């Protein structure tokens, strides 16, 4: 029997890619946590992450040569699943087996977005977590973005309370394309930009429309309408760029994933009022870097946020030369000119508050505000959007056909 609260939550990382290092950097702003273990297939990557843990003062991190070794370690209380989409269900199955057999003392698990590639996978992730008696959290950082936290609190306290609830949320996220080859492969990632980034947009919009303290299921999805397109990366010169960067497994001449997606989601609140989400995502945006735009509209008010509208900007003339990097903003596209700078990306994007929330909930035995149930709800919306785009029509909810649905772009051999 796990005794809670724990003074310190000891976390093990599964995965050592870009997002793992983002989470690690955010942990320096989280109390009562240590990162005590890491597993990935690459010994070099494991060693690099463990060294970063030590450098950041986040504890003594042991590297593990196998997933089972990490799951059965005596000094790990919770697992952060940060490995690629196509590995997450296998990780969860291994964790469930280890806990069920009494070989693991892990009592909590958090999983990076999206929870899974299909509704069937997401439902199984949830079932395994609950069957093993694990507290579970869904790592959707935009819900915890500092502008979202502050903006939602003000809107609902000052405006919605006097003039009525918000009825329209808009969300957009775009950048020039992912870092790793598996993101570009429909079967491994689960789709293209709709799967990769729309998961952020629909969930942060749903969060903004949900009354503070209300259950997440208080808003019912009534219908979805989706559009997908290939705007940039299927053009011959750009398809060739991808082949040169990532090798023959990323073939956008013959097996592309969408680089643009649009969504309209119709919801209904507890009183039968109609609410709307409008969202767009793109891997075809060329600007200063990753751009997140959010709006929340109600009867007598509006919230607006643009992540690139920063207070800090730096100008560098053409005489300043340097290597390509992302030291100013994620997915930075230039090293010269007038450029916005995010002083604390991990904080602004929500990773610090997200991890602080998960750590405190796990060590105290409380249910996080984002769980695998929310991750499943997001995947249901995403699959509805893919299906809508495939049939060229609005899809009404509930939609039982989504239980076994796989997007065209993710179908093996499609």
Coordinates of N, CA, C and O in Angstrom, one line a residue, residues 165-171 201-202 204-210 219-225 262-269 273-279 295-298 394:
X165 N -21.6 33.2 -20.0 CA -20.5 32.3 -20.3 C -19.9 32.6 -21.7 O -20.6 33.1 -22.6
X166 N -18.6 32.3 -22.0 CA -18.1 32.4 -23.3 C -18.7 31.3 -24.3 O -19.1 30.3 -23.8
X167 N -18.7 31.7 -25.5 CA -19.4 30.8 -26.5 C -18.5 30.4 -27.7 O -18.9 29.5 -28.5
X168 N -17.4 31.0 -27.8 CA -16.5 30.7 -29.0 C -15.0 30.7 -28.6 O -14.6 31.7 -28.0
X169 N -14.3 29.7 -28.9 CA -12.9 29.6 -28.6 C -12.2 29.3 -29.9 O -12.6 28.4 -30.7
X170 N -11.1 30.1 -30.2 CA -10.3 29.9 -31.4 C -8.9 29.5 -31.0 O -8.4 30.2 -30.0
X171 N -8.3 28.6 -31.6 CA -6.9 28.2 -31.3 C -6.2 27.8 -32.6 O -6.7 27.2 -33.5
X201 N -4.8 22.2 -29.7 CA -5.8 23.3 -30.0 C -7.1 22.9 -29.5 O -7.8 23.8 -28.9
X202 N -7.6 21.7 -29.8 CA -9.0 21.4 -29.3 C -9.1 21.3 -27.8 O -10.1 21.7 -27.2
X204 N -7.1 22.9 -25.5 CA -7.0 24.2 -24.8 C -8.2 25.0 -25.0 O -8.7 25.7 -24.1
X205 N -8.8 24.9 -26.2 CA -10.1 25.6 -26.5 C -11.2 25.0 -25.6 O -12.0 25.8 -25.0
X206 N -11.3 23.7 -25.5 CA -12.3 23.0 -24.6 C -12.1 23.5 -23.2 O -13.1 23.8 -22.5
X207 N -10.9 23.6 -22.7 CA -10.6 24.1 -21.4 C -11.0 25.5 -21.1 O -11.6 25.8 -20.1
X208 N -10.8 26.4 -22.1 CA -11.2 27.8 -21.9 C -12.7 27.9 -21.9 O -13.2 28.8 -21.1
X209 N -13.4 27.1 -22.6 CA -14.9 27.1 -22.6 C -15.5 26.5 -21.4 O -16.7 26.7 -21.1
X210 N -14.8 25.7 -20.7 CA -15.3 25.0 -19.5 C -15.3 25.8 -18.3 O -14.2 26.4 -17.9
X219 N -19.2 19.7 -21.0 CA -19.4 20.1 -22.4 C -19.5 18.9 -23.3 O -18.6 18.0 -23.2
X220 N -20.6 18.7 -24.0 CA -20.8 17.5 -24.9 C -20.4 17.9 -26.3 O -20.9 18.9 -26.8
X221 N -19.6 17.1 -27.0 CA -19.4 17.2 -28.4 C -20.6 16.8 -29.2 O -21.1 15.7 -29.0
X222 N -21.1 17.7 -30.0 CA -22.3 17.3 -30.8 C -21.9 17.0 -32.3 O -22.6 16.2 -32.9
X223 N -20.9 17.7 -32.8 CA -20.5 17.5 -34.2 C -19.1 18.0 -34.4 O -18.7 18.9 -33.7
X224 N -18.5 17.5 -35.4 CA -17.1 18.0 -35.8 C -17.1 18.0 -37.4 O -17.7 17.2 -38.1
X225 N -16.3 19.0 -37.8 CA -16.1 19.1 -39.3 C -14.6 19.4 -39.5 O -14.0 20.4 -38.9
X262 N -7.8 22.0 -40.5 CA -8.8 22.9 -39.9 C -9.9 22.2 -39.3 O -10.3 21.1 -39.7
X263 N -10.4 22.7 -38.2 CA -11.4 22.0 -37.4 C -12.5 23.0 -36.9 O -12.2 24.1 -36.5
X264 N -13.7 22.5 -37.0 CA -14.8 23.2 -36.3 C -15.5 22.1 -35.4 O -15.9 21.0 -35.9
X265 N -15.6 22.4 -34.1 CA -16.2 21.5 -33.2 C -17.4 22.2 -32.5 O -17.3 23.3 -32.0
X266 N -18.6 21.6 -32.6 CA -19.8 22.1 -32.0 C -20.0 21.4 -30.7 O -20.0 20.1 -30.6
X267 N -20.2 22.1 -29.6 CA -20.4 21.6 -28.3 C -21.7 22.1 -27.7 O -22.3 23.1 -28.2
X268 N -22.1 21.5 -26.6 CA -23.3 21.9 -25.9 C -23.0 21.9 -24.4 O -22.4 21.0 -23.9
X269 N -23.4 23.0 -23.7 CA -23.1 23.1 -22.3 C -24.3 22.5 -21.5 O -25.2 21.9 -22.1
X273 N -26.9 25.3 -24.3 CA -26.4 26.4 -25.1 C -25.3 25.8 -26.1 O -24.5 25.0 -25.7
X274 N -25.4 26.3 -27.3 CA -24.4 25.9 -28.3 C -23.1 26.7 -28.2 O -23.1 27.9 -28.0
X275 N -22.0 26.0 -28.2 CA -20.6 26.6 -28.1 C -19.8 26.1 -29.3 O -20.1 25.0 -29.9
X276 N -18.8 26.9 -29.7 CA -18.0 26.5 -30.9 C -16.5 26.6 -30.6 O -16.1 27.5 -29.9
X277 N -15.8 25.7 -31.3 CA -14.3 25.7 -31.3 C -13.9 25.8 -32.8 O -14.4 25.0 -33.6
X278 N -13.1 26.8 -33.1 CA -12.5 26.9 -34.4 C -11.0 26.7 -34.2 O -10.4 27.4 -33.4
X279 N -10.3 25.8 -35.0 CA -8.9 25.6 -34.8 C -8.2 25.3 -36.1 O -8.8 24.7 -37.0
X295 N -8.0 32.7 -28.8 CA -9.0 33.7 -28.6 C -10.2 33.1 -27.8 O -10.5 31.9 -28.0
X296 N -10.8 33.8 -26.9 CA -12.0 33.4 -26.2 C -13.0 34.5 -26.3 O -12.7 35.6 -25.8
X297 N -14.2 34.3 -26.8 CA -15.2 35.3 -27.0 C -16.4 35.0 -26.3 O -16.9 33.9 -26.2
X298 N -17.0 36.1 -25.7 CA -18.3 35.9 -25.0 C -19.2 37.1 -25.3 O -18.8 38.0 -26.1
X394 N -19.8 16.9 -42.3 CA -19.8 17.0 -40.9 C -20.2 15.6 -40.2 O -21.1 14.9 -40.7

